[in-house]
Short mmCIF file of C-alpha atoms in Angstrom, two decimals:
data_model
loop_
_atom_site.label_atom_id
_atom_site.label_comp_id
_atom_site.label_asym_id
_atom_site.label_seq_id
_atom_site.Cartn_x
_atom_site.Cartn_y
_atom_site.Cartn_z
CA MET R 1 -40.77 -40.48 23.02
CA GLY R 2 -44.11 -40.21 21.36
CA VAL R 3 -47.75 -40.74 21.94
CA LEU R 4 -48.85 -44.16 23.12
CA ASP R 5 -50.47 -45.96 20.23
CA ILE R 6 -53.94 -47.44 20.50
CA SER R 7 -54.25 -50.91 19.04
CA VAL R 8 -57.26 -51.89 16.95
CA THR R 9 -58.47 -54.17 19.72
CA SER R 10 -58.22 -51.32 22.19
CA LEU R 11 -60.16 -49.06 19.84
CA ILE R 12 -62.98 -51.60 19.85
CA PHE R 13 -63.10 -51.17 23.60
CA ALA R 14 -63.40 -47.42 23.07
CA PHE R 15 -66.38 -47.97 20.82
CA LEU R 16 -67.90 -50.25 23.47
CA LEU R 17 -68.47 -47.06 25.49
CA LEU R 18 -71.20 -46.29 22.97
CA LEU R 19 -73.30 -49.00 24.64
CA ILE R 20 -73.98 -46.49 27.41
CA PRO R 21 -75.54 -43.69 25.29
CA VAL R 22 -77.31 -46.34 23.20
CA GLY R 23 -78.66 -47.98 26.35
CA ILE R 24 -79.79 -44.66 27.76
CA SER R 25 -81.47 -43.81 24.49
CA ARG R 26 -83.33 -47.12 24.62
CA VAL R 27 -84.46 -46.80 28.23
CA PHE R 28 -85.60 -43.21 27.88
CA ARG R 29 -86.84 -43.62 24.31
CA LEU R 30 -84.74 -40.76 23.01
CA GLY R 31 -84.88 -42.15 19.49
CA LEU R 32 -81.16 -41.52 19.19
CA ILE R 33 -79.84 -45.03 18.60
CA ARG R 34 -79.85 -44.75 14.85
CA PRO R 35 -78.36 -41.20 14.78
CA ILE R 36 -75.63 -42.26 17.23
CA LEU R 37 -74.68 -45.34 15.20
CA ASN R 38 -74.91 -43.42 11.98
CA ALA R 39 -72.72 -40.59 13.19
CA SER R 40 -70.19 -43.04 14.64
CA MET R 41 -69.95 -44.85 11.33
CA ARG R 42 -69.49 -41.60 9.43
CA MET R 43 -66.88 -40.43 11.89
CA ALA R 44 -64.94 -43.68 11.57
CA VAL R 45 -65.00 -43.70 7.77
CA GLN R 46 -64.13 -40.01 7.44
CA LEU R 47 -61.29 -40.19 9.91
CA ILE R 48 -59.84 -43.35 8.39
CA LEU R 49 -59.84 -41.65 5.00
CA ILE R 50 -58.35 -38.44 6.36
CA GLY R 51 -55.77 -40.55 8.21
CA ILE R 52 -54.68 -42.14 4.97
CA PHE R 53 -54.63 -38.77 3.19
CA LEU R 54 -52.63 -37.09 5.89
CA LYS R 55 -50.18 -39.96 5.99
CA TYR R 56 -49.35 -39.42 2.34
CA LEU R 57 -49.52 -35.63 2.57
CA PHE R 58 -46.93 -35.73 5.35
CA LEU R 59 -44.90 -38.27 3.43
CA TRP R 60 -44.77 -36.29 0.16
CA ASN R 61 -44.77 -32.90 1.85
CA ASN R 62 -45.06 -31.21 -1.52
CA ALA R 63 -45.80 -27.48 -1.54
CA VAL R 64 -48.32 -27.61 -4.40
CA VAL R 65 -50.19 -30.58 -2.97
CA ASN R 66 -50.28 -29.01 0.48
CA ILE R 67 -51.62 -25.72 -0.85
CA LEU R 68 -54.23 -27.54 -2.92
CA TRP R 69 -55.31 -29.48 0.14
CA LEU R 70 -55.59 -26.25 2.13
CA PHE R 71 -57.78 -24.77 -0.60
CA LEU R 72 -59.94 -27.87 -0.60
CA MET R 73 -60.50 -27.34 3.13
CA ILE R 74 -61.31 -23.67 2.50
CA ILE R 75 -63.85 -24.61 -0.17
CA VAL R 76 -65.58 -27.10 2.13
CA ALA R 77 -65.68 -24.43 4.86
CA VAL R 78 -67.10 -21.88 2.40
CA PHE R 79 -69.88 -24.18 1.28
CA THR R 80 -70.74 -25.15 4.83
CA ALA R 81 -70.99 -21.46 5.66
CA VAL R 82 -73.01 -20.32 2.64
CA LYS R 83 -75.38 -23.31 2.75
CA ASN R 84 -76.17 -22.48 6.36
CA ALA R 85 -76.81 -18.84 5.59
CA SER R 86 -80.31 -17.71 4.67
CA ILE R 87 -79.03 -15.98 1.56
CA ASN R 88 -78.90 -17.13 -2.02
CA TRP R 89 -75.63 -19.09 -1.89
CA GLU R 90 -74.89 -18.94 -5.61
CA LYS R 91 -74.54 -15.20 -5.24
CA ILE R 92 -72.25 -15.12 -2.26
CA TRP R 93 -70.00 -18.17 -2.41
CA PHE R 94 -67.24 -16.45 -4.35
CA PRO R 95 -66.87 -13.36 -2.14
CA VAL R 96 -66.99 -15.63 0.90
CA PHE R 97 -64.32 -17.84 -0.67
CA LEU R 98 -62.08 -14.81 -1.22
CA SER R 99 -62.58 -13.69 2.38
CA PHE R 100 -61.86 -17.10 3.92
CA SER R 101 -58.83 -17.64 1.69
CA PHE R 102 -57.33 -14.26 2.48
CA ALA R 103 -57.86 -14.59 6.25
CA THR R 104 -56.58 -18.17 6.44
CA LEU R 105 -53.53 -17.76 4.22
CA LEU R 106 -52.52 -14.48 5.83
CA ILE R 107 -52.63 -15.88 9.35
CA VAL R 108 -51.15 -19.30 8.58
CA PHE R 109 -48.17 -17.85 6.77
CA TYR R 110 -47.71 -15.24 9.47
CA LEU R 111 -47.53 -18.06 12.02
CA ASN R 112 -45.24 -20.21 9.88
CA VAL R 113 -42.87 -17.42 8.91
CA PHE R 114 -42.71 -15.12 11.92
CA ILE R 115 -43.69 -17.24 14.91
CA LEU R 116 -42.58 -20.78 14.12
CA ARG R 117 -39.83 -19.57 11.76
CA LEU R 118 -40.11 -22.68 9.64
CA ASP R 119 -37.39 -23.32 7.08
CA TYR R 120 -40.04 -24.84 4.87
CA VAL R 121 -43.20 -22.71 5.21
CA PHE R 122 -45.31 -25.15 3.19
CA ASP R 123 -44.65 -27.96 5.65
CA ALA R 124 -47.81 -30.06 5.73
CA LYS R 125 -47.60 -30.61 9.47
CA TYR R 126 -48.00 -26.89 10.09
CA LEU R 127 -49.73 -25.54 7.00
CA ILE R 128 -52.53 -28.09 6.98
CA VAL R 129 -52.95 -28.65 10.68
CA LEU R 130 -52.92 -24.95 11.58
CA GLY R 131 -55.02 -24.01 8.55
CA GLY R 132 -57.57 -26.66 9.50
CA MET R 133 -57.73 -25.41 13.07
CA LEU R 134 -58.26 -21.82 11.94
CA LEU R 135 -60.97 -22.77 9.46
CA GLY R 136 -62.74 -25.12 11.82
CA ASN R 137 -62.70 -22.75 14.75
CA SER R 138 -63.71 -19.63 12.86
CA LEU R 139 -66.45 -21.38 10.88
CA ARG R 140 -69.20 -20.96 13.45
CA GLY R 141 -68.31 -17.33 13.96
CA ASN R 142 -68.34 -16.75 10.25
CA ILE R 143 -71.72 -18.39 9.81
CA VAL R 144 -73.25 -16.46 12.69
CA GLY R 145 -71.72 -13.19 11.52
CA ILE R 146 -72.71 -13.35 7.86
CA ASP R 147 -76.14 -14.78 8.54
CA SER R 148 -77.08 -12.33 11.28
CA PHE R 149 -76.02 -9.40 9.11
CA TYR R 150 -78.49 -10.19 6.35
CA LYS R 151 -81.19 -11.48 8.69
CA ASN R 152 -81.13 -8.28 10.72
CA ILE R 153 -81.32 -6.02 7.70
CA LYS R 154 -84.13 -8.12 6.30
CA ARG R 155 -86.01 -8.00 9.58
CA GLU R 156 -85.44 -4.28 10.02
CA LYS R 157 -86.03 -3.42 6.41
CA GLU R 158 -87.94 -0.28 7.29
CA ARG R 159 -85.22 0.99 9.57
CA TYR R 160 -82.55 0.24 6.99
CA TYR R 161 -84.49 2.15 4.33
CA TYR R 162 -85.08 4.97 6.76
CA LEU R 163 -81.30 5.25 7.23
CA LEU R 164 -80.89 5.51 3.47
CA SER R 165 -83.55 8.23 3.34
CA LEU R 166 -81.60 10.21 5.94
CA GLY R 167 -78.84 10.48 3.38
CA ALA R 168 -76.71 7.55 4.50
CA SER R 169 -74.39 6.08 1.90
CA GLN R 170 -74.58 2.34 1.35
CA TYR R 171 -71.64 1.91 3.70
CA GLU R 172 -73.08 4.20 6.36
CA ALA R 173 -76.42 2.39 6.23
CA ILE R 174 -74.93 -1.08 6.73
CA LEU R 175 -72.43 0.03 9.36
CA PRO R 176 -74.71 -0.45 12.40
CA TYR R 177 -75.49 -3.98 11.20
CA LEU R 178 -71.86 -4.71 10.38
CA ARG R 179 -70.85 -3.76 13.93
CA GLU R 180 -73.44 -6.02 15.52
CA SER R 181 -72.51 -8.98 13.32
CA ILE R 182 -68.78 -8.78 13.95
CA LYS R 183 -69.39 -8.54 17.69
CA LEU R 184 -71.69 -11.54 17.55
CA ALA R 185 -69.18 -13.54 15.49
CA ILE R 186 -66.23 -13.15 17.83
CA LYS R 187 -68.07 -13.20 21.13
CA PRO R 188 -67.67 -16.99 21.58
CA THR R 189 -63.94 -16.82 20.83
CA ILE R 190 -63.45 -14.01 23.33
CA ALA R 191 -65.42 -15.97 25.92
CA ALA R 192 -63.34 -19.08 25.19
CA MET R 193 -60.12 -17.11 25.60
CA ALA R 194 -61.27 -15.76 28.93
CA THR R 195 -62.08 -19.16 30.40
CA ILE R 196 -59.46 -21.30 28.68
CA GLY R 197 -57.44 -23.62 30.88
CA ILE R 198 -59.90 -23.31 33.74
CA VAL R 199 -63.08 -24.62 32.21
CA SER R 200 -61.58 -26.66 29.42
CA LEU R 201 -58.29 -28.09 28.30
CA PRO R 202 -58.30 -27.25 24.62
CA GLY R 203 -57.84 -29.84 21.91
CA MET R 204 -54.63 -28.47 20.57
CA MET R 205 -52.98 -28.49 24.00
CA THR R 206 -54.11 -32.04 24.63
CA GLY R 207 -52.69 -33.05 21.27
CA VAL R 208 -49.36 -31.34 21.80
CA ILE R 209 -48.94 -32.81 25.28
CA LEU R 210 -49.89 -36.33 24.16
CA GLY R 211 -47.53 -35.85 21.23
CA GLY R 212 -44.71 -35.70 23.73
CA ALA R 213 -44.16 -31.98 24.13
CA SER R 214 -43.90 -30.32 27.50
CA PRO R 215 -46.84 -28.41 28.94
CA GLU R 216 -44.76 -25.24 28.50
CA THR R 217 -44.62 -25.77 24.75
CA ALA R 218 -48.29 -26.75 24.72
CA ILE R 219 -49.48 -23.54 26.34
CA LYS R 220 -47.40 -21.43 23.97
CA TYR R 221 -48.98 -23.19 21.00
CA GLN R 222 -52.39 -22.72 22.53
CA MET R 223 -51.92 -19.00 23.06
CA MET R 224 -50.71 -18.63 19.50
CA ILE R 225 -53.66 -20.51 18.04
CA MET R 226 -56.29 -18.66 20.11
CA VAL R 227 -54.99 -15.28 19.02
CA ALA R 228 -54.79 -16.56 15.46
CA ILE R 229 -58.39 -17.82 15.55
CA LEU R 230 -59.70 -14.51 16.88
CA THR R 231 -57.80 -12.53 14.27
CA SER R 232 -58.72 -14.68 11.32
CA THR R 233 -62.40 -14.71 12.36
CA VAL R 234 -62.52 -10.92 12.53
CA ILE R 235 -60.81 -10.57 9.16
CA SER R 236 -62.94 -13.14 7.39
CA VAL R 237 -66.27 -11.91 8.78
CA LEU R 238 -65.48 -8.30 7.99
CA LEU R 239 -64.33 -9.09 4.47
CA ALA R 240 -67.16 -11.51 3.82
CA ILE R 241 -69.79 -8.93 4.79
CA LEU R 242 -68.15 -6.10 2.86
CA LEU R 243 -67.62 -8.21 -0.26
CA THR R 244 -71.00 -9.95 -0.25
CA SER R 245 -72.78 -6.64 0.34
CA ARG R 246 -71.50 -5.52 -3.04
CA VAL R 247 -73.49 -8.26 -4.76
CA CYS R 248 -76.44 -8.50 -2.35
CA PHE R 249 -77.62 -4.91 -2.65
CA THR R 250 -78.88 -3.28 -5.83
CA ASP R 251 -77.35 -0.11 -7.25
CA TYR R 252 -80.16 1.69 -5.44
CA GLY R 253 -78.92 0.33 -2.13
CA ALA R 254 -82.11 -1.67 -1.90
CA MET R 255 -81.99 -5.32 -1.06
CA GLY R 256 -81.79 -7.76 -3.91
CA ASP R 257 -83.26 -11.22 -3.52
CA PHE R 258 -81.26 -12.78 -0.72
CA MET V 1 -91.18 18.88 -8.14
CA ILE V 2 -92.32 15.28 -8.07
CA LYS V 3 -93.74 13.65 -11.14
CA TYR V 4 -95.02 10.12 -11.60
CA GLN V 5 -95.39 9.23 -15.25
CA SER V 6 -97.45 6.18 -16.27
CA ILE V 7 -96.22 4.04 -13.42
CA TYR V 8 -96.91 0.32 -13.28
CA LEU V 9 -95.97 -1.25 -9.99
CA SER V 10 -96.62 -4.72 -8.69
CA PHE V 11 -95.56 -6.44 -5.54
CA GLU V 12 -95.34 -10.20 -5.25
CA GLY V 13 -97.48 -10.60 -8.35
CA LYS V 14 -100.15 -8.20 -7.16
CA ALA V 15 -100.67 -5.08 -9.22
CA ILE V 16 -100.58 -1.98 -7.03
CA LEU V 17 -100.32 0.87 -9.50
CA GLN V 18 -101.42 0.75 -13.12
CA ASP V 19 -100.73 3.58 -15.49
CA PHE V 20 -100.48 5.94 -12.54
CA SER V 21 -99.59 9.56 -13.13
CA LEU V 22 -99.38 12.41 -10.67
CA ASP V 23 -97.67 15.78 -10.60
CA ILE V 24 -96.79 17.55 -7.37
CA LYS V 25 -95.48 21.09 -7.70
CA LYS V 26 -92.94 22.92 -5.62
CA GLY V 27 -94.39 24.41 -2.45
CA GLU V 28 -97.58 22.37 -2.60
CA LYS V 29 -99.03 20.74 0.46
CA VAL V 30 -100.57 17.46 -0.61
CA LEU V 31 -102.61 15.01 1.39
CA ILE V 32 -102.85 11.50 -0.05
CA LEU V 33 -106.05 9.72 0.92
CA GLY V 34 -107.16 6.16 0.43
CA PRO V 35 -107.66 2.78 2.09
CA SER V 36 -104.64 0.76 3.17
CA GLY V 37 -102.94 -1.41 0.58
CA ILE V 38 -103.78 0.94 -2.25
CA GLY V 39 -100.16 2.03 -2.69
CA LYS V 40 -99.86 5.28 -0.73
CA THR V 41 -96.55 4.34 0.88
CA SER V 42 -95.33 3.05 -2.50
CA LEU V 43 -95.54 6.62 -3.79
CA PHE V 44 -92.80 7.54 -1.33
CA SER V 45 -90.78 4.37 -1.93
CA LEU V 46 -90.77 5.03 -5.68
CA VAL V 47 -89.18 8.46 -5.31
CA LEU V 48 -86.71 7.21 -2.70
CA GLY V 49 -85.74 4.25 -4.88
CA PHE V 50 -86.76 1.54 -2.40
CA VAL V 51 -89.01 -0.01 -5.03
CA LEU V 52 -88.65 0.20 -8.77
CA PRO V 53 -91.60 0.55 -11.13
CA ASP V 54 -92.18 -2.28 -13.61
CA ARG V 55 -92.83 0.44 -16.17
CA GLY V 56 -92.96 4.22 -16.13
CA GLU V 57 -90.74 6.91 -14.74
CA VAL V 58 -90.40 9.00 -11.62
CA PHE V 59 -88.93 12.51 -11.75
CA PHE V 60 -87.69 14.58 -8.86
CA ASP V 61 -87.01 18.24 -9.52
CA GLY V 62 -86.95 17.54 -13.24
CA GLU V 63 -84.43 14.73 -12.89
CA LEU V 64 -85.19 11.09 -13.63
CA VAL V 65 -84.83 8.96 -10.52
CA ASP V 66 -82.39 6.19 -11.44
CA LYS V 67 -79.56 4.30 -9.82
CA ARG V 68 -77.21 7.26 -10.13
CA SER V 69 -79.48 10.15 -9.16
CA VAL V 70 -81.32 8.35 -6.37
CA TRP V 71 -78.52 8.90 -3.85
CA SER V 72 -78.67 12.68 -4.23
CA VAL V 73 -82.47 12.67 -4.43
CA ARG V 74 -82.58 11.00 -1.00
CA LYS V 75 -80.51 13.82 0.42
CA LYS V 76 -83.14 16.35 -0.67
CA ILE V 77 -86.12 14.64 0.96
CA ALA V 78 -86.94 14.42 4.64
CA TYR V 79 -88.92 11.25 5.17
CA VAL V 80 -90.85 10.14 8.23
CA ASP V 81 -91.80 6.51 7.82
CA GLN V 82 -94.87 4.84 9.25
CA ASN V 83 -93.06 3.24 12.19
CA ALA V 84 -90.83 6.19 13.01
CA SER V 85 -87.89 3.78 12.69
CA ILE V 86 -85.48 5.74 14.83
CA GLY V 87 -82.59 3.74 16.27
CA LEU V 88 -81.74 2.43 19.70
CA GLY V 89 -79.96 4.02 22.62
CA ARG V 90 -80.78 7.43 24.00
CA VAL V 91 -82.58 10.14 22.06
CA MET V 92 -79.39 12.24 22.01
CA ASP V 93 -77.42 9.30 20.57
CA TRP V 94 -79.92 9.12 17.76
CA PHE V 95 -79.47 12.78 16.86
CA SER V 96 -75.70 12.52 16.97
CA PHE V 97 -75.88 9.45 14.71
CA VAL V 98 -77.98 11.30 12.15
CA SER V 99 -75.71 14.33 12.25
CA SER V 100 -72.63 12.12 11.87
CA LEU V 101 -73.75 10.97 8.43
CA LYS V 102 -71.64 12.62 5.77
CA ALA V 103 -74.68 14.08 4.05
CA ASN V 104 -75.78 15.91 7.19
CA GLN V 105 -72.56 17.18 8.68
CA ALA V 106 -73.22 20.76 7.62
CA ARG V 107 -76.60 20.78 9.38
CA ASP V 108 -77.37 22.41 12.68
CA PHE V 109 -77.94 19.64 15.23
CA SER V 110 -77.00 21.81 18.18
CA ARG V 111 -78.61 21.24 21.52
CA GLU V 112 -80.23 24.68 21.38
CA ARG V 113 -81.85 23.98 18.04
CA ILE V 114 -83.08 20.55 19.15
CA CYS V 115 -84.51 21.91 22.40
CA GLU V 116 -86.21 24.71 20.52
CA LEU V 117 -88.04 22.14 18.38
CA PHE V 118 -88.72 19.98 21.44
CA GLU V 119 -90.47 22.89 23.07
CA LEU V 120 -92.53 23.54 19.98
CA PHE V 121 -93.75 19.92 20.02
CA LYS V 122 -94.33 19.82 23.78
CA LEU V 123 -91.25 17.91 24.85
CA HIS V 124 -88.85 18.90 27.60
CA CYS V 125 -85.15 19.34 26.85
CA ASP V 126 -84.35 16.55 29.37
CA PHE V 127 -86.08 14.24 26.95
CA LEU V 128 -82.73 13.96 25.15
CA LYS V 129 -81.50 11.65 27.90
CA LYS V 130 -84.41 9.25 27.54
CA ASP V 131 -83.96 5.77 26.19
CA ILE V 132 -85.62 5.32 22.82
CA SER V 133 -86.92 1.86 23.71
CA GLN V 134 -89.03 3.47 26.43
CA LEU V 135 -90.71 6.08 24.25
CA SER V 136 -94.42 6.01 23.50
CA GLY V 137 -95.60 5.92 19.89
CA GLY V 138 -96.37 9.63 19.98
CA GLU V 139 -92.94 10.48 21.38
CA ARG V 140 -91.20 8.41 18.71
CA GLN V 141 -93.19 10.20 16.04
CA ARG V 142 -92.19 13.57 17.40
CA VAL V 143 -88.51 12.55 17.44
CA ALA V 144 -88.83 11.38 13.83
CA ILE V 145 -90.57 14.63 12.81
CA ILE V 146 -87.93 16.73 14.58
CA THR V 147 -85.22 14.68 12.87
CA ALA V 148 -86.83 15.44 9.52
CA VAL V 149 -86.91 19.17 10.29
CA LEU V 150 -83.28 19.19 11.48
CA LEU V 151 -82.17 17.69 8.17
CA GLY V 152 -82.80 21.14 6.71
CA ARG V 153 -84.38 19.83 3.52
CA ASP V 154 -87.41 21.38 1.90
CA VAL V 155 -89.33 18.38 0.62
CA PHE V 156 -91.15 16.33 3.25
CA PHE V 157 -92.65 12.87 2.93
CA LEU V 158 -94.78 12.18 5.97
CA ASP V 159 -96.23 8.68 6.21
CA GLU V 160 -98.86 8.65 8.95
CA ALA V 161 -96.47 10.86 10.86
CA THR V 162 -99.12 12.30 13.16
CA ALA V 163 -101.15 9.13 13.79
CA SER V 164 -100.17 8.61 17.44
CA LEU V 165 -100.28 12.26 18.53
CA ASP V 166 -103.09 13.85 20.48
CA LYS V 167 -105.46 16.26 18.75
CA GLU V 168 -103.69 19.39 19.86
CA LEU V 169 -100.28 18.13 18.76
CA LYS V 170 -101.63 16.95 15.42
CA LYS V 171 -102.81 20.49 14.84
CA THR V 172 -99.44 21.92 15.91
CA VAL V 173 -97.55 19.63 13.53
CA VAL V 174 -99.92 20.27 10.60
CA ASP V 175 -99.72 24.04 11.10
CA PHE V 176 -95.95 23.85 11.37
CA PHE V 177 -95.62 22.20 7.97
CA ILE V 178 -98.39 24.12 6.20
CA HIS V 179 -97.08 27.56 6.99
CA ARG V 180 -93.73 27.25 5.27
CA THR V 181 -94.47 28.35 1.72
CA ASP V 182 -91.14 27.10 0.37
CA TRP V 183 -91.68 23.57 1.68
CA THR V 184 -93.18 20.85 -0.46
CA VAL V 185 -95.08 18.52 1.84
CA VAL V 186 -96.64 15.21 0.89
CA SER V 187 -98.55 13.58 3.70
CA VAL V 188 -100.28 10.24 3.90
CA SER V 189 -102.69 10.52 6.78
CA HIS V 190 -106.14 9.74 8.05
CA ASP V 191 -106.10 12.69 10.43
CA SER V 192 -108.79 15.31 9.91
CA GLN V 193 -106.33 18.05 10.87
CA TRP V 194 -104.63 17.63 7.51
CA MET V 195 -107.93 17.58 5.64
CA ASP V 196 -109.21 20.68 7.36
CA ALA V 197 -106.03 22.70 6.97
CA LYS V 198 -106.17 25.57 4.54
CA GLY V 199 -104.28 25.25 1.29
CA VAL V 200 -103.92 21.47 1.42
CA LYS V 201 -104.62 19.73 -1.85
CA ILE V 202 -106.20 16.32 -1.43
CA PHE V 203 -105.44 13.48 -3.79
CA ASP V 204 -107.82 10.54 -3.68
CA MET V 205 -105.89 7.36 -4.44
CA GLU V 206 -109.03 5.32 -4.96
CA LYS V 207 -110.49 7.60 -7.61
CA ARG V 208 -107.04 8.54 -8.86
CA LYS V 209 -107.86 12.22 -8.92
CA TRP V 210 -107.64 15.46 -6.99
CA ALA V 211 -110.56 16.13 -4.71
CA SER V 212 -112.07 19.52 -5.12
#
């Protein structure tokens, strides 16, 4: 048993659905025809490439290659996060990289070793797929968390300085902002956990079911991945803020140029 | 106590202080006068290490203010900033936050002590339960002033700390700070109560000299 394949001809029919958004864009002059076609092209090319890559990654299933691929995904996630942040990215990319790497590796190997009890913990199917899900799903939280931290301190510069004048250490002075940012970063994940299954059937569950597994297996995977996403987001945001704060503040506790 | 030695300070390319020197002695009550933008607040920021001079040195109690000493210098100064930047939540939450800081854990932040100061500055003890977001400018300033007093330090930097208070309260606050001979008080203010108070030395930032 396995998932029903889609033939190339059938896929063309899937793309024909695009005529509807394109048509709507034309009638209502949304100006979205070009962006829709552009994005569709990019999606197709990127997925075809990743399809080829994954095919060989699964075929070789070599520990070193798999780990390298995971790190490549981490680096792309890091640069997406730091480019989106309103801070000087050259300063913070390395601490953010350390934070993302630690959170992702810790959780992925925990899943592979203790939950899935894989004989081969570097198995591409699990290492790369789970790692990718963790990175992808915690990315938004990470961006929101890191960015809001520095934005809030910048906006409330006077209050932050006032805290320092009260005798707060660097850590004590950033603590109120750290709290707010972590809360903000994991709020969406908590909300998603609370409504999962009712409002939406998550991607991983859909995939597992289509892949031929029973719904029982699918829900167990889904629970595992949701908890993993929440945990890795908390770890990476916390570490990223603590580590970047070491380079973003001067020895005086004042704000450098971020 | 506080010594500025040939300070050059610029901000975003604009020169604010040039070859500025000033000496404030222990126990002095100093009023800094001058139009806005002339660098009055910068005098506080320099000692507290929030801005660094391009050239020149700042000394506090004989010690050069640098990246090592600044953390202990901050613990010896009670600062009330222009906006009275007290936090959110209830007034009592604010006081417990300030007292929870490691530097202040030995200080007396008891309810009795707070209420005693409240009474002095015409606030009721129930005021502790009020939400900070609902306070008027004058009430915020009084909370910030009371916070400064509770810190138990003997150097005070007051940046327009009495601006939103009524005449009577301004007088109360000025008298309160003036009468403690051991306190060194530096106040930036446009209020006449400071100018008229006895024993206050006035420094004119525009002319860069003490007014007689």
